[in-house]
Amino acid sequence: MATEVPKNSEGTPKWKNNHSHSNGNLPQNMRRQIISQQRKSLPIASVEKRLLEEVRKHDILIIVGETGSGKTTQLPQFLCNGGFCRDGKVIGITQPRRVAAVTVAKRVAEECDVELGQKVGYSIRFDDTTSASTRIKYLTDGLLLREALLDPLLSRYSVVVVDEAHERTVHTDVLLGLLKDVQKARSLERRKDTNGVTLKEENNVQNRVSLKPCEGSKISPLKLIIMSASLDARGFSEYFGGARAVHIQGRQYPVDILYTHNAEPDYVDAALITIFQIHMSEGPGDILVFLTGQEEIESVEKLIQERVQKLPKTSQTLKVVPIFSSLPSEKQMLVFQTAPPGFQKVILATNIAETSVTIPGIKYVIDPGLVKARSYNHRTGMESLIITPISKAQALQRSGRAGREGPGKCFRLYQESEFAKLADSTTPEIKRCNLSNVILQLKALGVDDIMGFDFMEKPSRTAIANSLEQLLLLGALTDDYKLSDPVGSQMARLPLDPIYSKALIVASEFRCLEEMLIAVSMLSVESMFYTPRDKMQEARDARKCFTSVDGDHLTLVSVYRASAECLEKSRLAGSKEKKAEKTLNKWCRDNFINSRSLKHARDIHSQIRGHVEQMGLHISSCGDDMLQFRRCLAASFFLNAALKQHDGSYRALASSQTVQIHPSSVLFRAKPECIVYNELIRTNHNYIRNITRIDPLWLPELAPQYYASQN
DNA sequence: GAGCACTGC
């Protein structure tokens, strides 16, 4: 299952698709022949009939398929040929990642010899290629969740295949619980249709059944297929009431796993030594090193360059390439270039190389066994980034990266006894994140009893209670914790963090919705600014013209408007869309702005604007009245207010935690008396980011329900 | 004085 990709609409890099790399320029009939041969040689091909029988016999099937089994591309075709697309029904296959949905759909369309968007298509946020004739639909799991808001019984689907379920993203976990419900509801509905009986069932099933989506459409049973990489089939099977699990062989070359004899006190140093050992005494083949973050990668890169100088001239043949998510895409692309003749490529990567990006040519993997992971403290509402040991499943995934094209070697920079101590699998994300959004979605889907919802792994009571409380404070819920109308249902419709959705509603009252639309779009993307270490001053100077003394929100609005102006100018000058985009990209480079992030923000902006218009909110601008906008920010983000203390640190009013302004904020030096912020994250300190200065008197005035009794 | 990875009708 290659998930490697290419420049899609957002400007993420165009990565090579493993499957079709050799078929590109061949005549059509030859290409067809090759594809047909490739399909037949897949491990899954020999079990087509058996699989179809299993799906017919069981409403829920767990498929454990190793890497290279062909399950993602082949199973939907088997199902379609086996009659599961009759009566216009659709087979939906969910993926945790957009790139995967896109590449796999393209490959399957090619295999079926149809145009993408006809029988086979994909649907991801901002990019839907499906049509009325689409029968095999690849989509992100988040998007299927969104679809469920409109069509609670997912009535167009005859089969839903949840792929990569072992990754246990929040979306996957919520989807699993929901699908279980939908399946029950649909069989109930059918029995009602045929016998006229109503059965009492638990879990909101009744609730959802009453929401009949498509009038007159015949409800068919829903088949569920959960696909996962090995290790954890039992968990899924138990969750689905002892569901049948089948195993499909993979096709992966053997990878030698090597451990260190002794514990390594300094994994960075150990990684460096290992890189040079491989370079000097192993055969050719590229090296992939897993590191924890940008800073570490940049320092290791420097250290390698230094040490290479000390090697004999003939051995100075290492080519180092870094890759991490915030790296601009043109730089990310460099990992796909083959090293110059005689050179060995060393890729220094974060977790991005574990699943998201597949780099060809890797023969050696160096794995220090660590990952920087996000965790969330439900009590304080604080996120943190902590370096923690990986799980066994992750270690396996990493080592597998060495065996995609031939036998490989994986150097684990820890002892075998340490491996045994690792957790089997990574803690599911749902246990590690703020649940406000999940809860809002579930409420909108008619699930009122969150504690009673059948999560595969239930979040803690505190986690649920705190998020319910937050939603209550934002006005999304009524006093008895039901979705409020219109605020709650409007918020649920918007694909944003609930606090941002609320900010839009507040802004429409403050007559600055135009500014807020820009602000929340910009706040919803990662790393708008790109600051390479060696050009820090240059980057700072370039951004000066956007800086607002009022804070980061207004600064972001300026950046957005300047970029829009640049695009507009280019269009007015008669540039074609492509040329205009190029001009914008250059503008981004000149201003040290991440063009991928900006594009993303622009996409979000247009999507959200559409929603907001549909809801009938009043879109107007406050013009030059920045006071009005800041008051609106205070009214929206009152839960995140902080006051300066004597020592220049801040006290967050809601939690009484001591926090500091993040150095990336334009207010880092100014340190105003009172501020609101949007992000609280613990790294070396408790940092707050995206900050605007406000007047402390505004808080009791604009959020009296929260601040009246205090002070 | 500093930024794991994904994702959204």
XYZ file of C-alpha atoms (C1' of nucleotides) in Angstrom:
720
model
C 0.000 0.000 0.000
C 2.007 2.901 -1.133
C 0.870 6.187 0.228
C 3.556 8.186 -1.389
C 2.497 11.263 -3.197
C 2.626 14.259 -5.114
C 1.713 17.699 -5.420
C -1.924 17.846 -4.650
C -3.977 20.957 -4.506
C -2.345 22.202 -1.328
C 1.124 22.190 -2.647
C 2.344 19.258 -0.613
C 5.160 17.649 -2.495
C 4.667 15.511 -5.519
C 6.042 12.179 -4.450
C 6.563 9.261 -6.594
C 3.954 6.602 -6.670
C 5.685 3.295 -6.256
C 3.018 1.317 -7.998
C 3.082 2.948 -11.324
C 6.639 4.130 -11.622
C 7.583 1.794 -14.412
C 4.362 2.005 -16.357
C 4.231 5.658 -17.192
C 5.311 5.880 -20.803
C 4.238 2.510 -22.110
C 1.571 1.998 -24.761
C -1.873 1.489 -23.298
C -2.319 -2.209 -24.003
C 1.092 -3.037 -22.581
C 0.389 -0.993 -19.509
C -2.866 -2.839 -19.036
C -1.078 -6.132 -19.297
C 1.522 -5.123 -16.766
C -1.130 -3.864 -14.357
C -3.043 -7.080 -14.703
C 0.091 -9.087 -13.987
C 0.946 -6.904 -11.009
C -2.542 -7.396 -9.615
C -2.426 -11.146 -10.050
C 0.889 -11.390 -8.256
C -0.372 -9.654 -5.117
C -0.774 -11.930 -2.089
C -4.430 -10.964 -1.767
C -5.260 -12.076 -5.344
C -5.309 -15.743 -4.438
C -7.931 -15.295 -1.726
C -10.476 -13.183 -3.623
C -13.241 -15.796 -3.526
C -12.659 -16.646 0.097
C -12.724 -13.002 1.104
C -15.992 -12.384 -0.724
C -17.553 -15.346 1.023
C -16.397 -14.043 4.379
C -17.894 -10.629 3.682
C -21.197 -12.191 2.593
C -21.303 -14.365 5.689
C -20.273 -11.774 8.266
C -21.551 -8.246 8.713
C -18.322 -7.276 10.394
C -14.983 -8.536 9.236
C -11.534 -7.724 10.532
C -8.801 -8.004 7.931
C -5.249 -8.126 9.110
C -3.097 -7.359 6.129
C 0.612 -6.868 6.257
C 2.425 -4.249 4.219
C 2.356 -5.059 0.536
C -0.626 -7.410 0.668
C -2.608 -5.213 -1.711
C -5.640 -5.021 0.546
C -6.294 -1.305 0.097
C -6.338 -1.377 -3.684
C -7.776 -4.844 -4.310
C -10.480 -5.504 -1.743
C -12.803 -2.719 -2.951
C -12.508 -4.042 -6.508
C -13.357 -7.556 -5.329
C -16.389 -6.197 -3.504
C -17.526 -4.201 -6.496
C -17.167 -7.182 -8.823
C -18.906 -9.285 -6.187
C -22.072 -7.234 -6.459
C -21.742 -4.848 -3.527
C -22.235 -1.826 -5.799
C -25.667 -2.837 -7.005
C -28.539 -0.359 -6.886
C -26.129 2.552 -6.998
C -24.619 1.713 -3.643
C -21.136 2.873 -2.842
C -18.164 1.151 -1.256
C -16.411 3.653 1.001
C -12.821 3.137 2.061
C -11.540 5.487 4.724
C -7.939 6.519 5.154
C -6.398 8.530 7.969
C -4.459 10.649 5.480
C -5.439 12.663 2.431
C -2.438 11.668 0.363
C -3.288 8.014 0.805
C -6.881 8.528 -0.320
C -5.687 10.358 -3.422
C -2.909 8.019 -4.545
C -4.791 4.837 -3.899
C -7.852 6.118 -5.757
C -5.700 7.090 -8.719
C -4.078 3.696 -8.780
C -7.382 1.845 -8.552
C -8.913 3.982 -11.300
C -5.967 3.030 -13.473
C -6.348 -0.628 -12.593
C -10.043 -0.502 -13.472
C -9.159 1.412 -16.625
C -11.623 4.167 -15.831
C -11.277 7.883 -15.540
C -10.778 9.096 -11.999
C -14.077 10.407 -10.657
C -16.190 7.959 -12.612
C -16.459 4.487 -11.104
C -13.515 5.190 -8.819
C -12.941 8.479 -7.040
C -11.709 10.121 -3.913
C -13.137 12.736 -1.648
C -11.042 14.733 0.758
C -11.500 18.172 2.254
C -11.225 20.846 -0.451
C -10.989 18.242 -3.182
C -13.826 15.966 -4.202
C -13.445 14.010 -7.415
C -16.484 11.776 -6.965
C -19.585 11.877 -9.142
C -22.996 10.229 -9.231
C -21.424 7.234 -10.947
C -18.718 6.693 -8.330
C -18.953 3.232 -6.779
C -15.563 2.888 -5.133
C -14.919 5.955 -3.048
C -11.731 6.585 -1.115
C -12.114 9.245 1.541
C -10.541 10.448 4.739
C -12.098 9.143 7.932
C -12.734 12.716 9.065
C -14.735 13.372 5.950
C -16.928 10.319 6.437
C -17.649 11.592 9.941
C -18.729 14.887 8.408
C -20.916 13.041 5.921
C -22.614 11.297 8.817
C -23.822 14.694 10.039
C -25.844 15.049 6.843
C -26.776 11.410 6.370
C -26.778 9.729 9.794
C -27.363 6.245 8.393
C -24.705 6.619 5.696
C -27.411 5.265 3.454
C -25.448 5.503 0.209
C -22.852 3.018 1.393
C -23.250 -0.738 1.170
C -19.816 -1.341 2.657
C -17.550 0.855 4.718
C -13.950 -0.233 4.903
C -11.943 1.432 7.651
C -8.345 1.149 6.545
C -5.254 1.600 8.726
C -7.451 1.230 11.782
C -4.420 0.297 13.871
C -3.293 3.917 13.695
C -6.182 4.757 15.992
C -6.556 8.393 15.082
C -9.335 10.296 16.855
C -11.347 10.189 13.672
C -10.930 6.435 13.300
C -11.972 5.805 16.886
C -15.089 7.971 16.709
C -15.946 6.476 13.340
C -15.712 2.918 14.673
C -18.188 3.656 17.446
C -20.466 5.460 15.055
C -20.369 2.722 12.418
C -21.290 0.178 15.038
C -24.355 2.283 15.824
C -25.197 2.891 12.185
C -25.039 -0.799 11.441
C -27.417 -1.597 14.299
C -29.729 1.227 13.289
C -29.846 0.090 9.693
C -30.681 -3.510 10.497
C -33.318 -2.237 12.883
C -34.717 0.012 10.188
C -34.902 -2.899 7.787
C -36.758 -5.028 10.257
C -39.144 -2.173 10.783
C -39.581 -1.889 7.034
C -40.337 -5.542 6.592
C -42.219 -6.467 9.787
C -43.440 -3.159 11.044
C -41.957 -3.861 14.466
C -40.059 -1.433 16.628
C -37.348 -2.770 18.828
C -35.989 -0.993 21.807
C -32.258 -0.802 21.628
C -29.754 1.076 23.695
C -27.198 3.611 22.604
C -29.121 6.261 20.805
C -29.911 3.856 18.050
C -33.549 4.783 18.281
C -32.576 8.351 18.123
C -30.738 8.008 14.925
C -33.277 5.755 13.312
C -35.803 8.489 13.628
C -33.552 10.663 11.494
C -34.364 9.193 8.167
C -32.054 10.797 5.651
C -33.156 9.971 2.153
C -36.860 9.719 1.699
C -37.873 6.633 -0.138
C -34.392 5.185 -0.386
C -34.273 1.557 0.527
C -32.081 0.839 3.512
C -29.777 -2.101 2.974
C -27.629 -3.698 5.622
C -24.244 -2.112 6.136
C -21.166 -4.282 5.871
C -18.201 -3.199 7.955
C -14.641 -4.143 7.234
C -11.895 -3.069 9.569
C -8.421 -3.327 8.094
C -5.367 -3.181 10.229
C -1.711 -4.076 10.200
C -0.943 -7.062 12.383
C -0.495 -7.202 16.174
C -3.862 -5.997 17.378
C -6.560 -7.944 15.557
C -7.824 -9.247 18.853
C -8.644 -5.783 20.165
C -10.788 -4.992 17.137
C -12.407 -8.400 17.157
C -13.377 -8.082 20.824
C -14.700 -4.580 20.292
C -16.940 -5.862 17.524
C -18.365 -8.669 19.614
C -15.943 -11.402 18.614
C -15.982 -10.494 14.937
C -14.297 -12.799 12.490
C -10.698 -11.886 11.656
C -8.827 -13.052 8.589
C -5.176 -12.694 7.874
C -3.589 -11.798 4.569
C 0.068 -12.268 3.933
C 2.200 -9.324 3.053
C 5.106 -8.924 0.774
C 8.014 -7.385 2.480
C 11.703 -8.179 2.294
C 13.423 -9.415 5.439
C 14.934 -6.768 7.679
C 17.732 -7.661 10.075
C 17.119 -6.106 13.460
C 20.208 -5.177 15.445
C 20.231 -3.927 19.013
C 23.028 -2.292 20.969
C 24.918 -4.390 23.529
C 24.850 -1.663 26.122
C 22.518 1.172 26.912
C 23.444 4.284 24.924
C 23.489 7.361 27.144
C 23.431 9.785 24.205
C 21.256 8.645 21.324
C 22.254 11.521 19.067
C 25.887 10.556 19.384
C 25.014 6.875 18.958
C 23.084 7.741 15.798
C 26.064 9.658 14.417
C 28.442 6.782 15.096
C 26.052 4.329 13.486
C 25.666 6.493 10.381
C 29.427 6.513 9.882
C 29.776 2.802 10.632
C 27.229 2.005 7.954
C 28.890 4.403 5.568
C 32.348 2.937 6.078
C 31.633 -0.753 6.411
C 28.236 -1.691 5.004
C 27.242 -1.911 1.369
C 25.504 0.789 -0.640
C 21.897 1.807 0.056
C 20.393 4.875 1.661
C 20.090 5.458 5.386
C 16.968 6.694 7.176
C 17.449 8.102 10.679
C 14.457 8.785 12.918
C 14.958 11.847 15.105
C 12.557 13.750 17.320
C 12.341 17.240 15.913
C 13.568 20.043 13.713
C 16.199 21.315 16.106
C 17.700 17.890 16.591
C 17.705 17.245 12.867
C 19.434 20.523 12.143
C 22.113 19.919 14.737
C 22.761 16.349 13.592
C 23.009 17.618 10.034
C 25.720 20.045 11.099
C 27.581 17.385 13.084
C 27.604 15.011 10.123
C 29.013 17.706 7.843
C 31.768 18.380 10.363
C 32.703 14.739 10.780
C 32.620 14.015 7.081
C 35.478 16.491 6.695
C 37.638 14.243 8.854
C 37.148 11.199 6.634
C 39.613 10.331 3.868
C 38.726 12.249 0.708
C 37.445 9.138 -1.068
C 34.947 8.490 1.728
C 33.517 12.005 1.805
C 30.515 10.714 -0.050
C 27.551 11.292 2.269
C 24.606 13.346 1.130
C 22.487 14.561 4.034
C 18.843 15.539 3.542
C 16.462 16.573 6.327
C 12.710 16.172 6.258
C 10.097 17.364 8.735
C 6.614 18.705 8.285
C 7.249 22.423 8.609
C 10.005 22.314 6.011
C 8.821 24.084 2.852
C 7.725 21.555 0.277
C 10.411 22.355 -2.280
C 12.960 21.399 0.379
C 11.013 18.303 1.377
C 11.213 17.156 -2.220
C 14.986 16.874 -1.990
C 14.660 13.583 -0.101
C 13.350 12.000 -3.297
C 16.350 12.964 -5.404
C 18.841 10.155 -5.789
C 22.260 10.884 -4.361
C 25.040 11.761 -6.832
C 26.860 8.687 -8.240
C 28.969 7.050 -5.568
C 27.245 8.936 -2.776
C 25.170 7.513 0.047
C 22.064 9.430 1.059
C 21.311 9.964 4.749
C 17.780 11.101 5.465
C 17.237 12.731 8.821
C 13.531 12.556 9.478
C 10.893 13.029 12.125
C 7.928 10.732 12.361
C 6.847 12.049 8.977
C 8.850 9.198 7.406
C 7.102 6.589 9.525
C 3.800 6.586 7.640
C 3.176 9.818 5.740
C 6.111 9.822 3.389
C 7.637 6.755 1.794
C 11.127 7.357 0.516
C 12.442 4.889 -2.036
C 15.907 3.360 -1.816
C 16.121 2.929 1.961
C 18.235 -0.044 2.978
C 19.245 1.003 6.488
C 17.105 2.386 9.268
C 18.545 3.882 12.427
C 15.975 4.025 15.198
C 16.795 5.618 18.558
C 13.382 4.452 19.758
C 12.063 7.872 20.637
C 9.345 10.170 19.384
C 8.190 13.644 20.254
C 4.530 13.212 21.028
C 1.713 15.518 21.938
C -0.074 14.925 25.170
C -2.901 16.778 26.802
C -3.550 17.467 30.440
C -7.308 17.386 30.874
C -7.143 19.096 34.226
C -5.122 22.138 33.164
C -6.102 22.165 29.497
C -2.448 22.255 28.637
C -0.868 20.507 25.702
C 2.688 19.386 25.874
C 5.280 18.018 23.544
C 7.317 15.357 25.253
C 9.990 13.024 23.960
C 8.863 9.516 24.842
C 9.802 5.939 23.934
C 8.000 4.585 20.895
C 5.773 1.500 21.011
C 6.625 -1.936 19.654
C 4.245 -1.344 16.775
C 6.039 1.879 15.906
C 9.433 0.194 16.099
C 8.147 -2.415 13.673
C 6.768 0.220 11.340
C 10.115 2.026 11.361
C 12.180 -1.071 10.692
C 9.807 -2.004 7.871
C 10.955 1.115 6.036
C 14.231 -0.735 5.297
C 12.585 -3.688 3.563
C 10.481 -2.198 0.839
C 12.762 -2.777 -2.119
C 15.129 -5.438 -0.875
C 16.508 -6.979 2.303
C 17.508 -4.319 4.805
C 18.921 -3.657 8.227
C 17.523 -1.779 11.176
C 19.809 -0.518 13.908
C 17.872 0.017 17.101
C 19.931 2.230 19.369
C 18.832 0.462 22.519
C 19.094 -2.990 24.071
C 16.827 -5.863 23.224
C 15.736 -5.974 26.854
C 14.488 -2.395 26.439
C 12.433 -3.356 23.415
C 10.604 -5.921 25.493
C 9.596 -3.164 27.902
C 7.981 -0.981 25.244
C 4.213 -0.724 25.113
C 2.670 -2.948 22.423
C 1.008 -0.067 20.668
C 0.857 3.690 20.898
C -1.812 5.173 23.177
C -4.773 6.025 20.935
C -4.964 9.701 20.215
C -8.410 9.987 21.746
C -6.810 9.501 25.149
C -4.336 12.256 24.456
C -6.359 15.139 23.109
C -8.925 17.763 23.966
C -12.331 16.203 23.403
C -14.396 19.331 22.845
C -14.624 18.829 19.123
C -15.362 15.107 19.370
C -18.132 15.746 21.858
C -19.641 18.545 19.800
C -19.707 16.243 16.758
C -21.256 13.384 18.700
C -23.919 15.678 20.136
C -24.710 16.870 16.624
C -25.013 13.229 15.551
C -27.632 12.688 18.212
C -25.397 10.984 20.763
C -26.357 12.723 23.966
C -24.895 10.332 26.484
C -21.178 10.707 25.819
C -20.123 8.512 28.735
C -22.403 5.807 27.349
C -21.015 5.993 23.823
C -19.287 2.783 22.857
C -15.723 3.978 22.418
C -13.173 1.294 21.695
C -11.151 2.974 24.379
C -13.177 5.247 26.571
C -11.635 8.621 27.425
C -11.451 9.348 31.131
C -14.418 10.790 32.988
C -12.403 13.947 33.737
C -11.554 14.408 30.081
C -15.196 14.182 29.070
C -16.425 16.318 31.968
C -13.924 19.098 31.280
C -14.732 19.263 27.600
C -18.465 19.288 28.342
C -17.800 22.145 30.712
C -15.872 24.053 28.068
C -18.674 23.587 25.532
C -21.144 24.785 28.128
C -19.079 27.929 28.750
C -18.943 28.561 25.011
C -22.708 28.316 24.829
C -22.701 25.250 22.597
C -24.646 23.262 25.178
C -27.696 24.023 27.235
C -27.718 23.663 31.018
C -28.780 20.042 30.651
C -25.898 19.390 28.245
C -27.956 19.177 25.082
C -26.768 20.826 21.888
C -28.002 24.407 21.963
C -29.834 25.987 19.088
C -28.798 27.883 17.082
C -25.311 28.390 18.609
C -24.429 24.747 19.247
C -25.699 23.418 15.959
C -24.024 26.243 14.049
C -20.760 25.490 15.815
C -21.025 21.792 14.994
C -21.430 22.572 11.316
C -18.165 24.437 11.128
C -15.045 22.336 10.618
C -13.075 24.330 13.176
C -11.934 24.146 16.754
C -15.127 24.961 18.748
C -13.627 28.100 20.234
C -12.985 29.420 16.715
C -16.472 28.509 15.564
C -17.831 30.452 18.496
C -15.552 33.389 17.657
C -17.197 33.621 14.223
C -20.641 33.781 15.757
C -19.496 36.433 18.223
C -17.810 38.373 15.411
C -20.994 38.570 13.412
C -22.497 40.454 16.366
C -19.420 42.658 16.670
C -19.549 43.454 12.953
C -16.033 42.217 12.296
C -16.741 38.792 10.877
C -14.572 39.500 7.864
C -11.531 39.997 10.069
C -12.400 37.028 12.250
C -12.815 34.739 9.254
C -9.260 35.577 8.278
C -7.969 35.246 11.822
C -9.433 31.813 12.517
C -8.333 30.522 9.111
C -4.780 31.627 9.816
C -4.927 30.260 13.373
C -6.133 26.894 12.097
C -2.936 26.061 10.245
C 0.488 25.165 11.491
C 3.623 27.218 11.143
C 2.673 30.165 8.969
C 6.148 31.611 9.353
C 9.260 29.815 8.230
C 12.395 30.818 10.073
C 15.508 28.953 9.009
C 18.182 29.100 11.637
C 20.777 30.714 9.414
C 18.497 33.486 8.176
C 16.751 34.483 11.352
C 17.438 38.208 11.155
C 16.517 38.336 7.493
C 13.237 36.587 8.200
C 12.451 38.942 11.035
C 13.119 42.025 8.911
C 10.978 40.714 6.088
C 8.008 40.274 8.379
C 8.282 43.645 10.067
C 5.836 45.259 7.685
C 3.029 42.937 8.835
C 3.623 43.347 12.552
C 0.846 44.924 14.570
C 1.490 46.402 18.002
C -1.851 44.950 19.029
C -0.647 41.394 18.659
C -0.496 38.268 16.580
C -4.126 38.101 15.470
C -3.916 41.420 13.681
C -0.491 40.520 12.350
C -1.925 37.370 10.815
C -4.769 39.360 9.296
C -2.201 41.708 7.713
C -0.242 38.813 6.257
C -3.386 37.323 4.784
C -4.512 40.611 3.293
C -1.087 41.369 1.860
C -1.002 37.950 0.224
C -4.497 38.419 -1.174
C -3.422 41.774 -2.561
C -0.372 40.225 -4.195
C -2.558 37.605 -5.836
C -5.107 40.180 -6.908
C -2.451 42.398 -8.497
C -1.038 39.507 -10.409
C -4.478 38.538 -11.684
C -5.302 42.107 -12.657
C -2.069 42.230 -14.620
C -3.593 39.470 -16.689
C -1.686 36.531 -15.254
C -3.156 33.104 -15.626
C -4.042 31.310 -12.413
C -0.846 29.243 -12.478
C 1.331 32.298 -12.990
C -0.490 34.149 -10.220
C 0.131 31.270 -7.888
C 3.806 31.318 -8.796
C 3.962 35.005 -8.031
C 2.358 34.331 -4.684
C 4.875 31.602 -3.931
C 7.707 33.975 -4.650
C 6.066 36.549 -2.406
C 5.967 33.882 0.312
C 9.642 33.072 -0.125
C 10.571 36.761 0.021
C 8.577 37.204 3.201
C 9.575 33.938 4.893
C 6.039 32.678 4.874
C 5.265 29.004 4.413
C 3.335 28.923 1.151
C 1.831 25.533 1.937
C 0.384 26.897 5.170
C -0.890 30.028 3.466
C -2.583 27.988 0.747
C -4.165 25.877 3.451
C -5.402 28.973 5.278
C -6.873 30.327 2.038
C -8.702 27.034 1.440
C -10.064 27.041 4.959
C -11.093 30.658 4.573
C -13.145 30.032 1.466
C -14.728 26.887 2.891
C -15.670 28.523 6.188
C -16.885 31.656 4.453
C -19.256 29.477 2.473
C -20.615 27.876 5.635
C -20.994 31.191 7.376
C -22.881 32.660 4.425
C -25.182 29.648 4.358
C -25.906 30.088 8.022
C -26.972 33.643 7.296
C -24.386 35.263 9.552
C -23.720 38.871 8.727
C -20.310 39.310 7.104
C -19.013 42.803 7.585
C -15.705 44.484 8.294
C -14.828 46.756 11.177
C -12.577 48.685 8.788
C -9.887 50.552 10.680
C -11.625 50.124 14.006
C -9.103 47.736 15.523
C -10.474 48.428 18.960
C -13.695 46.799 17.919
C -11.841 43.735 16.640
C -9.787 43.421 19.811
C -12.935 43.669 21.902
C -14.365 40.908 19.799
C -11.267 38.781 20.372
C -11.635 39.383 24.104
C -15.311 38.402 23.976
C -14.452 35.261 22.010
C -11.372 34.079 23.843
C -12.258 35.183 27.368
C -11.483 31.669 28.604
C -7.878 32.275 27.569
C -7.082 35.565 29.263
C -3.883 36.224 31.164
C -2.515 39.048 33.329
C 1.095 40.159 33.566
C 2.865 39.521 36.846
C 5.755 41.458 38.382
C 8.423 39.232 36.892
C 7.143 39.562 33.305
C 5.484 36.171 33.262
C 1.700 35.857 33.023
C -1.027 34.267 35.078
C -3.734 32.503 33.083
C -6.972 33.623 34.697
C -8.970 30.450 34.124
C -6.433 27.994 35.516
C -4.113 30.257 37.554
C -1.149 28.721 35.789
C 1.992 30.710 35.234
C 2.680 31.025 31.538
C 5.056 32.888 29.257
C 4.694 34.533 25.893
C 6.235 32.363 23.202
C 9.251 33.977 21.535
C 7.545 33.765 18.157
C 4.842 36.208 19.271
C 5.051 39.819 18.135
C 4.292 40.747 21.752
C 7.248 38.796 23.134
C 9.088 41.996 24.071
C 6.182 44.389 24.559
C 4.575 42.354 27.347
C 1.221 44.153 27.705
C -0.686 44.093 31.004
C -3.572 41.941 29.851
C -3.883 39.571 26.905
C -5.948 36.802 25.349
C -4.207 33.877 23.691
C -5.106 30.870 21.558
C -2.592 28.200 22.329
C -1.090 26.952 25.554
C 1.697 24.477 25.117
C 4.336 23.111 27.407
C 7.791 22.499 26.022
C 10.637 23.974 28.087
C 8.201 26.459 29.606
C 4.448 26.919 29.630
C 4.198 28.909 26.448
C 1.214 30.834 25.135
C 1.037 31.688 21.453
C -1.100 33.847 19.188
C -1.720 36.703 21.525
C -3.589 40.007 21.442
C -3.410 42.766 24.025
C -6.739 43.700 25.579
C -8.047 45.978 28.307
C -8.662 43.973 31.507
C -11.903 45.892 32.074
C -13.351 44.345 28.937
C -13.482 40.916 30.529
C -16.219 41.554 33.125
C -17.992 43.714 30.552
C -17.938 41.207 27.691
C -17.997 37.924 29.603
C -19.954 38.800 32.751
C -21.163 35.225 33.185
C -17.555 34.227 33.724
C -15.826 37.263 35.201
C -18.482 39.141 37.139
C -17.969 37.280 40.372
C -14.189 37.380 40.189
C -12.201 40.472 41.218
C 14.358 33.085 22.644
C 11.676 28.456 19.840
C 8.237 24.890 16.235
C 6.077 15.667 16.534
C 2.639 13.807 12.963
C -2.111 13.731 10.844
C -7.076 15.618 9.683
C -12.370 18.359 8.698
C -20.076 18.476 4.478
